[in-house]
mmCIF file of C-alpha atoms in Angstrom:
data_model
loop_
_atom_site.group_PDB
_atom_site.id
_atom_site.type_symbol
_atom_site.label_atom_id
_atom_site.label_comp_id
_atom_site.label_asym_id
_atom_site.label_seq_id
_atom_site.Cartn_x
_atom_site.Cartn_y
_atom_site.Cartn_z
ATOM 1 C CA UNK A 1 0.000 0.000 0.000
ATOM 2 C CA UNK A 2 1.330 3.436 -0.966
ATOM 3 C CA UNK A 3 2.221 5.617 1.455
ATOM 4 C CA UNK A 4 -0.318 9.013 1.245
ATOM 5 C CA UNK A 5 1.821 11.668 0.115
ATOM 6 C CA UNK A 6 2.531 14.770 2.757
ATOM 7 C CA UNK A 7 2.482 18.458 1.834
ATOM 8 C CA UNK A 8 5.715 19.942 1.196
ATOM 9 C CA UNK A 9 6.191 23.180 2.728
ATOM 10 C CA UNK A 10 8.378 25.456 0.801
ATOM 11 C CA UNK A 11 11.637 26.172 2.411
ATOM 12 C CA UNK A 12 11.245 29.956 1.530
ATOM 13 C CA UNK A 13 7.892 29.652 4.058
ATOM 14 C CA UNK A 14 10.004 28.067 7.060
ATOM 15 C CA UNK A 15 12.572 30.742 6.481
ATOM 16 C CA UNK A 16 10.814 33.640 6.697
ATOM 17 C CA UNK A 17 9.113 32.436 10.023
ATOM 18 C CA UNK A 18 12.583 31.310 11.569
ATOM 19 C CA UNK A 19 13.883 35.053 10.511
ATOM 20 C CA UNK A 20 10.385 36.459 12.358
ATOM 21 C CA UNK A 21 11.036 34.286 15.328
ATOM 22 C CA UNK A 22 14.237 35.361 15.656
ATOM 23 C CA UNK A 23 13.637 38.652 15.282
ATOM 24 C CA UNK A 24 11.620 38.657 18.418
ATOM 25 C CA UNK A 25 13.802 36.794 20.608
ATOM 26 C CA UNK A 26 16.907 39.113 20.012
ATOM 27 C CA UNK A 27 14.987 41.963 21.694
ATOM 28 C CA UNK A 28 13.685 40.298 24.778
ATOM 29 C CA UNK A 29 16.509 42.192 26.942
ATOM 30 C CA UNK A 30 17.781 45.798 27.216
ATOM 31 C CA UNK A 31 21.625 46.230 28.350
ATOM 32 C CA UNK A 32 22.768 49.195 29.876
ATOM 33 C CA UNK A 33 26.079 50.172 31.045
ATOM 34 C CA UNK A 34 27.619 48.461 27.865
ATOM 35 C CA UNK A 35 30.705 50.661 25.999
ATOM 36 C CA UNK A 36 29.303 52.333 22.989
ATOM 37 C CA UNK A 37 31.420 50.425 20.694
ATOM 38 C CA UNK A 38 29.516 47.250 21.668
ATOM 39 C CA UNK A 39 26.687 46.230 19.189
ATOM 40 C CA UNK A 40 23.631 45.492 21.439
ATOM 41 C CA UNK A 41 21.867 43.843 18.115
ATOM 42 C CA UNK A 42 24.527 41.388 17.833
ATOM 43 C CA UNK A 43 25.321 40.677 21.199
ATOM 44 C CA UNK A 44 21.449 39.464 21.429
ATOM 45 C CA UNK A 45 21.745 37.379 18.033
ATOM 46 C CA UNK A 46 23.921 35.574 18.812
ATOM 47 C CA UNK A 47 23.164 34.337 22.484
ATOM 48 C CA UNK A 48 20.143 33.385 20.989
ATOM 49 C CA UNK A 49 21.423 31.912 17.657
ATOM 50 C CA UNK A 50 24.476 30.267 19.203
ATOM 51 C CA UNK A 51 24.319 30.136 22.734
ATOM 52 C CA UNK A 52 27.669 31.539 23.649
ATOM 53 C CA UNK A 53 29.653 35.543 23.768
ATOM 54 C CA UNK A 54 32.661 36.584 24.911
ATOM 55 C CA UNK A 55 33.064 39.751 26.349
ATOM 56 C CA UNK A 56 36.963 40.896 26.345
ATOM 57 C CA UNK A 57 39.202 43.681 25.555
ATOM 58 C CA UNK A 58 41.001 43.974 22.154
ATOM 59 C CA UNK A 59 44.386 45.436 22.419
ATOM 60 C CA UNK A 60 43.255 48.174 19.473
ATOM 61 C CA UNK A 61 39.491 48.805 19.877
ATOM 62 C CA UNK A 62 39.162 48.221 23.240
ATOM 63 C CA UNK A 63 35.878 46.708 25.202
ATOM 64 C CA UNK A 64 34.700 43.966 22.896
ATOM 65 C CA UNK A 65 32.432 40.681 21.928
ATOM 66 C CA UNK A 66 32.848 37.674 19.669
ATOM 67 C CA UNK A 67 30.517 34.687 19.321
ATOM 68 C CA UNK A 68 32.228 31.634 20.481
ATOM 69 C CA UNK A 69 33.098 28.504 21.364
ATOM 70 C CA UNK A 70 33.655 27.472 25.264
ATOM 71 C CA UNK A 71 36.183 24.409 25.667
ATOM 72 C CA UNK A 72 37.599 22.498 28.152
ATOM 73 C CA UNK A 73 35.136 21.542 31.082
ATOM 74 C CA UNK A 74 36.439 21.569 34.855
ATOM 75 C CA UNK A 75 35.111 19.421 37.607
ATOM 76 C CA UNK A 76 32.425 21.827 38.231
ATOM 77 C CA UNK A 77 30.798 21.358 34.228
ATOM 78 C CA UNK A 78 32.541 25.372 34.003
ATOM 79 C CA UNK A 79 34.237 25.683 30.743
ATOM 80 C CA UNK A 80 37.296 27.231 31.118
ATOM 81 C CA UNK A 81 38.252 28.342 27.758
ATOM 82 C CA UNK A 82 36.223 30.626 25.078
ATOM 83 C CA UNK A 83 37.481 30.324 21.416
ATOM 84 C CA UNK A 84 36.115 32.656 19.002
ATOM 85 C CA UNK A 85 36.680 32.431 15.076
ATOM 86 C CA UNK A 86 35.584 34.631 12.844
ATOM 87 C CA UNK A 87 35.620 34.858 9.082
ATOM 88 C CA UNK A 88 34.255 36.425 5.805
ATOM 89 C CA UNK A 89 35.298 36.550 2.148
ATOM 90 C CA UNK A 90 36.438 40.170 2.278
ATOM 91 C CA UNK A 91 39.218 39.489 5.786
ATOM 92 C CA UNK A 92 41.489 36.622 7.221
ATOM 93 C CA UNK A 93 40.034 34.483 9.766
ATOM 94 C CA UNK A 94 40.251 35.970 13.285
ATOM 95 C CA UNK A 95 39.986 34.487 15.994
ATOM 96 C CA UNK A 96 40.835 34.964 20.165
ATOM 97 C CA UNK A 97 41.167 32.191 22.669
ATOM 98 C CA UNK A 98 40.262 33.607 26.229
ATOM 99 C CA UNK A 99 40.421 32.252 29.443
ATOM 100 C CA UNK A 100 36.817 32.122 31.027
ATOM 101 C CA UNK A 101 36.952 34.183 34.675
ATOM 102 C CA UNK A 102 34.061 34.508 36.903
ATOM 103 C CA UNK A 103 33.530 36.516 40.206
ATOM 104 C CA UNK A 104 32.937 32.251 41.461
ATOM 105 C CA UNK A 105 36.385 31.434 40.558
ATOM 106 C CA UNK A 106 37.241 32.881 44.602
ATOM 107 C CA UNK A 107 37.942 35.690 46.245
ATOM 108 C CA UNK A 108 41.139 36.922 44.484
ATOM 109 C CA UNK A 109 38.993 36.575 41.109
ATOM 110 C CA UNK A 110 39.689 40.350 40.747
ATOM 111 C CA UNK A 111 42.811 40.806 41.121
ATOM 112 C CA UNK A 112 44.225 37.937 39.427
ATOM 113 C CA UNK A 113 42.013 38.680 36.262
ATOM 114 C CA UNK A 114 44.294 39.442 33.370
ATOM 115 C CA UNK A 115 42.398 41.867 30.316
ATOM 116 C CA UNK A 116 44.884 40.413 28.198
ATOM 117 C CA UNK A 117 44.146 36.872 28.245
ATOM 118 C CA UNK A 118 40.757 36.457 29.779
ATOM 119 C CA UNK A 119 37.137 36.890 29.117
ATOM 120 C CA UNK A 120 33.817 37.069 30.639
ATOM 121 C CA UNK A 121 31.321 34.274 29.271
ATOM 122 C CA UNK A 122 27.840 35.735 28.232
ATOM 123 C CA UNK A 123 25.304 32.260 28.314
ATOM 124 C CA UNK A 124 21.770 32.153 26.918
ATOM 125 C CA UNK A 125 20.616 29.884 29.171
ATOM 126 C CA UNK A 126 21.950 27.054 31.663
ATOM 127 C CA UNK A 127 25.143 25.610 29.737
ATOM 128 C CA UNK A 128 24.613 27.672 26.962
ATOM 129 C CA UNK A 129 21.642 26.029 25.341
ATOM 130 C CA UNK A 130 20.387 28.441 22.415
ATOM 131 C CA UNK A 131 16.670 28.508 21.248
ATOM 132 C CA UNK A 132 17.082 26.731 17.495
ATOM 133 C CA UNK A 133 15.199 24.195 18.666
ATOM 134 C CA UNK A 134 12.239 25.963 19.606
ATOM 135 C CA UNK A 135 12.488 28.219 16.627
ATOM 136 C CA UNK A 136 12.550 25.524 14.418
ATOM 137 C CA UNK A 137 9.672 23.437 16.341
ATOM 138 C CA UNK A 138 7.428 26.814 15.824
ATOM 139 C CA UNK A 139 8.894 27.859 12.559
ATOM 140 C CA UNK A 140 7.615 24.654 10.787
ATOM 141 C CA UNK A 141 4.041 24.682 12.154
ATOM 142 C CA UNK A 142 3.687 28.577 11.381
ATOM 143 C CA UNK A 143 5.069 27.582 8.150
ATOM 144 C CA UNK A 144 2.707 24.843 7.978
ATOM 145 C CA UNK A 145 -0.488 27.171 8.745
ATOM 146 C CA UNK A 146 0.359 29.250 6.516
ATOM 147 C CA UNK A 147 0.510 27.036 3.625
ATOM 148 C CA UNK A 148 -2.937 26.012 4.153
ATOM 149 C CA UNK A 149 -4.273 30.010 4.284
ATOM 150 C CA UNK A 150 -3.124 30.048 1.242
ATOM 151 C CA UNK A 151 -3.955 27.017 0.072
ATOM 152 C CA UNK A 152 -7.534 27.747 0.492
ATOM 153 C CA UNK A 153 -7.096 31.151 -0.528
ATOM 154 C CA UNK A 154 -5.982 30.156 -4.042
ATOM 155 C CA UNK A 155 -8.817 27.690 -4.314
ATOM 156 C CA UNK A 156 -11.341 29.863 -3.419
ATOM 157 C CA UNK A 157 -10.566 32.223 -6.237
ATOM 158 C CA UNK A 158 -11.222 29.136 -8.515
ATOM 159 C CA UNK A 159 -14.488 29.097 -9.181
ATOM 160 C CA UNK A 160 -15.581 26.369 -11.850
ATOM 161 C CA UNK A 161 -14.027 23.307 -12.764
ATOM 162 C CA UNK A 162 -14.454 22.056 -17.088
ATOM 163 C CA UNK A 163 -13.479 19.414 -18.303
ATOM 164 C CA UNK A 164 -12.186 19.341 -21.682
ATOM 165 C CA UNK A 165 -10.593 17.424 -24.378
ATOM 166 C CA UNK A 166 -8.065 19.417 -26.324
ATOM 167 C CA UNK A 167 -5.865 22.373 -25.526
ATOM 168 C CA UNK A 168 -7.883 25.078 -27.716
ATOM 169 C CA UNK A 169 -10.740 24.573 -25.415
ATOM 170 C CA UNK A 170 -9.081 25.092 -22.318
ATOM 171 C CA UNK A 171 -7.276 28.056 -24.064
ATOM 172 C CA UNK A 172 -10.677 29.589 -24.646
ATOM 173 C CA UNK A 173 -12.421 28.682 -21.481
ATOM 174 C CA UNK A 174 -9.414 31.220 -19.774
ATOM 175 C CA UNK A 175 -9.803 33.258 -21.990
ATOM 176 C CA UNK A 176 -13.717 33.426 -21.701
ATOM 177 C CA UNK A 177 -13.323 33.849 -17.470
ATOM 178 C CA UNK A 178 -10.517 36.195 -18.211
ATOM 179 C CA UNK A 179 -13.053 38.396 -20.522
ATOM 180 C CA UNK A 180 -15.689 38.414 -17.825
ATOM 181 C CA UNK A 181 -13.411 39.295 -14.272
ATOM 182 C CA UNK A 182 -12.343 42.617 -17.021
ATOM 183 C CA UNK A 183 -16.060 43.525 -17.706
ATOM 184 C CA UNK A 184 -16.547 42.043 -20.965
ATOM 185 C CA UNK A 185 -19.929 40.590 -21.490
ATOM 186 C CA UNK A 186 -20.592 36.550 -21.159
ATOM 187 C CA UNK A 187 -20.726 36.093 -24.777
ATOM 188 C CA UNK A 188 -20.549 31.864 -25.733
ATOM 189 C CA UNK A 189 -19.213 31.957 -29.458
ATOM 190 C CA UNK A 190 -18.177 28.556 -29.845
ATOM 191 C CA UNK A 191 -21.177 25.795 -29.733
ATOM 192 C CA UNK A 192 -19.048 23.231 -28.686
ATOM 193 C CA UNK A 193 -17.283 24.835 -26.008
ATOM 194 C CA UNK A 194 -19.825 23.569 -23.830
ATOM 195 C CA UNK A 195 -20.870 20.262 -25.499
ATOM 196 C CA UNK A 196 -19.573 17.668 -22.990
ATOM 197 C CA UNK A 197 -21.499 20.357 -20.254
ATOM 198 C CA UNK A 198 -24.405 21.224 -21.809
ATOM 199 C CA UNK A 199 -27.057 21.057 -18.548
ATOM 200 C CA UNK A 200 -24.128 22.918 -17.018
ATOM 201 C CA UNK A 201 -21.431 25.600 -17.858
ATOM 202 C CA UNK A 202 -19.035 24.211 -14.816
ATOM 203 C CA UNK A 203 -19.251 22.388 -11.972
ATOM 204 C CA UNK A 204 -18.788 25.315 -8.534
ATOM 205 C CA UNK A 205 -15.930 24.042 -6.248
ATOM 206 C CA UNK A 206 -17.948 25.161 -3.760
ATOM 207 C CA UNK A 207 -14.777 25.399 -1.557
ATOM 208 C CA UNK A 208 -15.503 26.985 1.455
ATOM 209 C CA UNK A 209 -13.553 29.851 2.787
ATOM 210 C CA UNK A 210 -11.934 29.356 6.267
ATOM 211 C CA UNK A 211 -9.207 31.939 6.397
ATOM 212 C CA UNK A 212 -10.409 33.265 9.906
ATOM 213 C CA UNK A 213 -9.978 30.188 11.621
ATOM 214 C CA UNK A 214 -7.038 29.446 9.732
ATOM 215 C CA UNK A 215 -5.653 32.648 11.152
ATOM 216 C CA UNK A 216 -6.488 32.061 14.427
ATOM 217 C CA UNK A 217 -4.632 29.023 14.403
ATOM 218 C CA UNK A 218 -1.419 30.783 13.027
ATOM 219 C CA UNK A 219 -2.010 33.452 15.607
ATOM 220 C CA UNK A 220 -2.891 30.959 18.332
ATOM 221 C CA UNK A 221 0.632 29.287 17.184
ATOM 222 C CA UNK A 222 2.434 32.648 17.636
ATOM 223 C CA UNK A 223 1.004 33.116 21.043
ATOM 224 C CA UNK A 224 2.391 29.614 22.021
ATOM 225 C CA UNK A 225 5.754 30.116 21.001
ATOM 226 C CA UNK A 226 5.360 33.561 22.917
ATOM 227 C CA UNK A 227 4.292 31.529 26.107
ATOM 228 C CA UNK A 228 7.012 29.270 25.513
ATOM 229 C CA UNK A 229 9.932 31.730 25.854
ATOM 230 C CA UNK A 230 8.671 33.730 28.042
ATOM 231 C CA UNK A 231 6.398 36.459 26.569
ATOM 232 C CA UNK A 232 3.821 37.216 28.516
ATOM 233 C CA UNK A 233 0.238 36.181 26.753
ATOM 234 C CA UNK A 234 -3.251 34.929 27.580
ATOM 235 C CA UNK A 235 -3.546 33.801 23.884
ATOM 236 C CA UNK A 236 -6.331 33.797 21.642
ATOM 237 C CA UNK A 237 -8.087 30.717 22.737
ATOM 238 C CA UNK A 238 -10.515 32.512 25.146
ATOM 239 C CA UNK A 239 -12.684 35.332 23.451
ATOM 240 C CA UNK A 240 -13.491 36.572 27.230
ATOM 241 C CA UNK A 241 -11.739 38.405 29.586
ATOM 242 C CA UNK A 242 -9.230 36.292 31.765
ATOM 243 C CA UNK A 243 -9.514 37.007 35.337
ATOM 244 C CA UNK A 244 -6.482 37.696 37.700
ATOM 245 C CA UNK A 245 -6.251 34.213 39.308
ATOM 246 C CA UNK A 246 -5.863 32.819 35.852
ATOM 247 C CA UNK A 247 -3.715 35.877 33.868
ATOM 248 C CA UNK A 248 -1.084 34.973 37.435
ATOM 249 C CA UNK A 249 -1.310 31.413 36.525
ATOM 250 C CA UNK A 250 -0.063 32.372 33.386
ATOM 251 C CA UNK A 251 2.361 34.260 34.127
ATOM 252 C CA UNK A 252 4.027 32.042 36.544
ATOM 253 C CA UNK A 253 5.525 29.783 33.681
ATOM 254 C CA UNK A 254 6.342 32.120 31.240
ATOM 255 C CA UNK A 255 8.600 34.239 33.900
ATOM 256 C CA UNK A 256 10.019 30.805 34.668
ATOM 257 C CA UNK A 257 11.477 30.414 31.064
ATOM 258 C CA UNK A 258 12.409 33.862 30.862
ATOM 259 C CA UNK A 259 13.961 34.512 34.374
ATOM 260 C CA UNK A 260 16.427 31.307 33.215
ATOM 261 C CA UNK A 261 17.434 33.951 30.275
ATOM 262 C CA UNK A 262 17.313 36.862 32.566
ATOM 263 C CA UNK A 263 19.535 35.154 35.450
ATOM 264 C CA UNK A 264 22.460 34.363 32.785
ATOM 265 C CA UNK A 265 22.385 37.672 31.804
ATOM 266 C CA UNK A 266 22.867 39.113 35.030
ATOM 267 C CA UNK A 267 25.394 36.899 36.072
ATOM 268 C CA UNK A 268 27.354 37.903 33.061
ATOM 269 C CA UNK A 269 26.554 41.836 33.789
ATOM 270 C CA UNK A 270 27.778 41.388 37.199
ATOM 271 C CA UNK A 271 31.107 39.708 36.151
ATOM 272 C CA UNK A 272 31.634 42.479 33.518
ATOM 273 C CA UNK A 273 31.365 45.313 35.726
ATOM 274 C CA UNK A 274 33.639 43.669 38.273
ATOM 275 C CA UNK A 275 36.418 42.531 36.312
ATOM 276 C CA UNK A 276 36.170 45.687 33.720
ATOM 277 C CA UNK A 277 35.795 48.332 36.029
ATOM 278 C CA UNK A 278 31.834 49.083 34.099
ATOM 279 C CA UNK A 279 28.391 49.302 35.578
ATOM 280 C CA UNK A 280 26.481 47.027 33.534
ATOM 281 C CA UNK A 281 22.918 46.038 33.893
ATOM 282 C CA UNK A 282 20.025 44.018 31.893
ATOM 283 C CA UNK A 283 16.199 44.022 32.604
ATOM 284 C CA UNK A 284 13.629 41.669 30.514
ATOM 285 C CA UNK A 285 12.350 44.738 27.978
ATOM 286 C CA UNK A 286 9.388 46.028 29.101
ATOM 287 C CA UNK A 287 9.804 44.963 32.801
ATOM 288 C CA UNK A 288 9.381 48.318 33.932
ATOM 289 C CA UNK A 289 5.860 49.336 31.921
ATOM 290 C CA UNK A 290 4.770 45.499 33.381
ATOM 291 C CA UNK A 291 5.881 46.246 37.325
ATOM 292 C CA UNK A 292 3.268 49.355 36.704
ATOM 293 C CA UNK A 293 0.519 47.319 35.098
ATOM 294 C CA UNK A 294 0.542 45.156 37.980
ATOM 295 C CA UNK A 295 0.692 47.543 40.549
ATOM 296 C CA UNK A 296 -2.186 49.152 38.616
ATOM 297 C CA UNK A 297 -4.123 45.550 38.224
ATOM 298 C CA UNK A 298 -3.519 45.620 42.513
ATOM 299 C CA UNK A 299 -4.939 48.654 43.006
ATOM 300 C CA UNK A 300 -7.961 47.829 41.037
ATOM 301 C CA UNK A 301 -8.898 44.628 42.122
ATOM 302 C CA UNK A 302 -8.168 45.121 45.905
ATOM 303 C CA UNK A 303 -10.531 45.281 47.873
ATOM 304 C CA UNK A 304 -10.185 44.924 51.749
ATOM 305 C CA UNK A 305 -6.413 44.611 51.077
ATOM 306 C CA UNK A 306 -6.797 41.628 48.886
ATOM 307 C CA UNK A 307 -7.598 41.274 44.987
ATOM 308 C CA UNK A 308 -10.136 38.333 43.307
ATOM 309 C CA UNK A 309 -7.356 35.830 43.498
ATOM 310 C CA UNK A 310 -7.031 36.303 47.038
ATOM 311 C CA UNK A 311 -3.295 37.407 47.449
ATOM 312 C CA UNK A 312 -2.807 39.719 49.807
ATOM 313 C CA UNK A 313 -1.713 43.517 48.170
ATOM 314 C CA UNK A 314 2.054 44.401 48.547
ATOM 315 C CA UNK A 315 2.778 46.725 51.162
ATOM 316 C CA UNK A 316 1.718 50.362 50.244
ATOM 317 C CA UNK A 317 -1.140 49.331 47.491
ATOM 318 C CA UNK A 318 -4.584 49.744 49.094
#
């Protein structure tokens, strides 16, 4: 028995969702504190895309950061070296290898760091993990959604179906539709264009147009992947307003996948600004506009010092 044959999604389709999904992730986080010289757009590309930046200092420009490579494993599962090539058809491979130093390493950390042969590691998450995976695992099914939008898009714009015997009357039943969607009158010039149809002058295809749900299912798909890394959503599933109770239940795993982000990130500012002498600092983007939508949600809900999930209000919100 024959297998049934799959769809094939076109690989320009998957791409351009990957790029979207991407997109977002690289500005989950705003830095602050960085040196000017240090491209914030790349810095987040990467960590995301590869899992792993150096920060260092170049003996020429200075402050700097490299995608890379982290080698050589101690007892602790701490890599202990960074290795960073890069390349392009225009320059000579470059590359640094950096000892990895962290603020952990004891209490001399400080002084014994060395600009000139050391780095601080930037991680994406625990061990470096990057998010292809879940890019990929979203990408696909966007891709996927979308190929049946337009699927059924196309086919609605199909109206009639003839069949015919020879090219020439094919030819002239296009050209007959074409004629009538620019205004020229339904003129039938040829008796035997519709001999083998004559109770009939094409059978409807009657396909029926489901665009909205399909939509909502490539939406509902983008609020998922949202959820996943951390985005904070209630989704398109429920058409109602979601109370408190369930808008914190929410929230309480998508902070959990994004505070994993978050914490790397701080751990890295915090050995930059040590070791370099900077005041570094990065905050999930939009943090601060969320802290006052909260407070606000508090202050609305509470009544009698509690809101309608029954938490008690922080100190200070009535």
């Amino acid at each position: 028995m024959a297998r049934p044959k799959t769809p094939t999604i076109p690989e320009d389709k998957v791409h351009y969702f990957k790029e979207q999904l991407f997109s977002e992730l690289s500005h989950m986080f705003t830095w602050e504190g960085l040196p000017e010289n240090i491209p914030l757009d790349y810095l987040e590309r990467n960590l995301v895309r590869n899992g792993f930046v150096m920060f260092y200092e170049d003996d020429v420009i200075g402050p700097d950061i490299l995608r890379c490579n982290p080698r050589g494993y101690n007892r602790h599962q701490f890599a202990t070296t960074a290795i960073a090539v890069t390349s392009s058809d225009d320059l000579q491979d470059y590359s640094q290898t950096r000892t990895i130093k962290r603020l952990s390493d004891g209490k001399a950390a400080i002084e014994q760091f060395d600009r000139s042969t050391d780095c601080v590691l930037i991680q994406n998450m625990d061990y470096g993990q990057n998010l292809t995976d879940i890019v990929e695992h979203f990408a696909q099914r966007l891709a996927l959604a979308q190929q049946s939008f337009d699927t059924n898009l196309m086919w609605t714009n199909v109206p009639y179906i003839f069949k015919v015997e020879s090219e020439e009357m094919r030819l002239s039943i296009e050209k007959l539709f074409s004629e009538i969607f620019s205004g020229v009158p339904f003129v039938v010039t040829d008796k035997m264009l519709f001999a083998q149809n004559a109770d009939r002058t094409g059978l409807p295809t009657d396909i029926k147009f489901i665009g909205k749900e399909l939509l909502d299912i490539l939406n509902e798909i983008m609020m998922k992947f949202r959820e996943r890394v951390g985005f904070d959503t209630a989704g398109v599933d429920k058409a109602e307003r979601l109370v408190t109770a369930e808008v914190k239940s929410n929230n309480q795993h998508t902070r959990t996948c994004l505070e994993i982000m978050l914490r790397q990130r701080e751990i890295a500012a915090a050995n930059i600004s040590a070791f370099y002498g900077l005041n570094v600092t990065v905050k999930a983007t939009g943090a601060d506009e969320q802290a006052e939508d909260m407070t606000e949600t508090v202050k609305e809900d509470g009544e009698n010092g509690t809101n309608d999930s029954g938490i008690k209000a922080p100190p200070g919100v009535e």
